[in-house]
Amino acid sequence: MRLAVFALGLLFAAGLAQAARDEHSYAEPDQVVVRDLGLDIRVDFGAKQIRGHADLALEWKNPKHGQLVLDTRDLSIDKVLGKRRDSGWYRLKFTLDKRDPILGQKLTIKTPRPYEVIRIRYRTSPDASGLQWLEPAKTAGKKAPFMFSQSQAVHARSWVPLQDTPAVRYTYSAHVETDPGLIALMSADNPPNAPRDGDYVFRMSQPIPSYLMAIAVGDLVFRPISERAGVWAEPATVDAAVQEFADTERMIQVAESLYGPYRWERYDLLILPPSFPFGGMENPRLSFITPTVIAGDKSLVSLIAHELAHSWSGNLVTNSSWKDIWLNEGFTSYVENRIVEALYGKPQAEMENVISLTGLRQELAELKPAQQTLVLDSAGADPDDALTAVPYTKGQFFLQFLEQRFGRERFDPFLRSWFDQHAFGSVDSATFERFLATVLLPQAPEAVTQGELDAWLREPGIPKFAQLDTSERLAAVDAARQRWLSGKVAAKELDTRAWITQEWVHFIEGMPKRLPGQKLVELDQAFRFTGTGNGEIAQRWYPLAVRSGYFEARPAMAEFLKQIGRRKLILPTYEALVASKDGRDFARQIFNEAKAGYHPITIASVQALLDRPAR
Ligand code: BES
Ligand code: ZN
């Protein structure tokens, strides 16, 4: 009976999924699909501009459709041409609609015939939301400029006119010209020994969705980690990065042993300047990585495991719209944690899960119920804002729940076949529920109930029946914090010699919202938190300092906020600052100085905080 009801529910869900379209794209992939992209562009640092042309090879589902609709944002379109196989180029008419602040401008090209190739000549704006142009002073070497893209979620359209939806995949080639002496890299094949002459060609022969389009240009060098893995970075950073990320090849091997061969040939890391707005971005063959995870003791390398894991969950099997982002990020967080467990042991994996749980609980306290479900009705207006801990951590914990109930001996092969059977495809939550019902459930029909699945997928919060990880090491940290708070021991008497980042993070996170000034002074004298080079610690320490009115931390805090542009690290401190009038003024002042060095995505997030009415 239970199964029958379940099957009905699935049919219903499948019907809904078919009707759904990507609400963050104007494209009409049911009429015509881009299959290959040929880029020929110049990266011009003087003008902060990419210009050139994009050739889109099309597959017409409806040859009579008469138009090609693309996504753009702040692009200048100079000319559009269409080509048929047996004839030359025809100039085509096009219109650009009014600009929507989140979706950009709809580009409609009139196509009286189903052209096989459409060529668009275009230029980007110096304020393109998906690009950051850095003055030499904002790089590690301070001599050469730097430019990089960040396309996820809907920013590819600000540097290439595309069907900017994860439901469409295409292959691409590119010819990129830039200043001689600078190296250009893309989410494609990056020959380590290309001559540094400012003229580069790339090919990505596996079909990818548009949010994985990526480019970076700067004074970059390459060092291998293994035959197929290596690091690209500025000369000043590369050695520290190679040391920190030396386990990358072993991570690939662990993932392969669980989920099948790595399908993208090379796996390289590109270390960006500190203004990179994210921790990492899984651009295929070349993950983009913040330098703030180079802690010196490998304690933050789970970020590499995460971006690598996307080579299966996300890049190979892709959420078909941002509503289903848990299929990318939840699966990836789960795989990340399996890699961490295999390489660094269960205690390390448990510490990371407990810290994730703390973060999830904090966010759940603020989120509306509709934002707390894995299956979302809408990804909201701006998909950059859908980036909560829910798809990441609740998604991960849901997969851990399935793993516990079915056992790894069933669950691991199940996940592997999920990746194999949907490889190079797009999926939604209904696809996953069907796959679960047909492949996993029959192996142990009593293992879970439909009610339990619904609680994870469609109800807010963390299900009460969830069995979440605990950590002995972090329990010891709780005990240490408690002894100090109750005055039983002085901070410097705590035995913290063997603590790594996660223990420090947990130590600070468990503090009361505010501490008396002299308690902060004591902590700071014992552990020197103020001025720490560890962004995960700074991210928690400065907000505590702000809430507690510990003004001594301000100069170092300001430095931190100006040096780093990674959103997750700096937003909590801005958020704590804007809670008071004086703090808000201080935050404004820092932001004004830092803004020129921030990425457009970070500027938007900080600006939104500063504009928020005081609570
Ligand atoms: N793909 C994400 C980054 C992303 C998501 C950018 C959505 C834009 C929209 C990336 O894989 C990621 O999750 N990065 C995390 C690190 C991770 C260890 C949680 C980050 O940047 O903090
Ligand atoms: Zn991710």
CSV table of C-alpha atoms and ligand atoms in Angstrom, one decimal, residues 152 280-282 303 306-307 309-310 313 325 328-330 332-333 336 387 392, ligand 2:
chain,number,residue,atom,x,y,z
A,152,GLN,CA,27.5,30.6,-11.6
A,280,GLY,CA,35.9,27.6,-4.8
A,281,MET,CA,34.2,27.1,-8.1
A,282,GLU,CA,34.1,23.8,-9.9
A,303,LEU,CA,37.3,22.7,-0.1
A,306,HIS,CA,34.3,19.7,-2.5
A,307,GLU,CA,35.2,21.2,-5.9
A,309,ALA,CA,33.5,16.1,-6.1
A,310,HIS,CA,31.5,18.4,-8.4
A,313,SER,CA,27.8,15.8,-8.8
A,325,ILE,CA,20.6,23.2,-6.5
A,328,ASN,CA,24.5,19.8,-7.1
A,329,GLU,CA,25.6,21.1,-3.7
A,330,GLY,CA,24.0,18.5,-1.3
A,332,THR,CA,28.8,17.4,-3.5
A,333,SER,CA,28.9,18.1,0.2
A,336,GLU,CA,33.3,15.8,-0.1
A,387,LEU,CA,22.9,29.9,-1.6
A,392,TYR,CA,24.4,22.1,1.0
B,2,ZN,ZN,29.7,23.4,-4.4
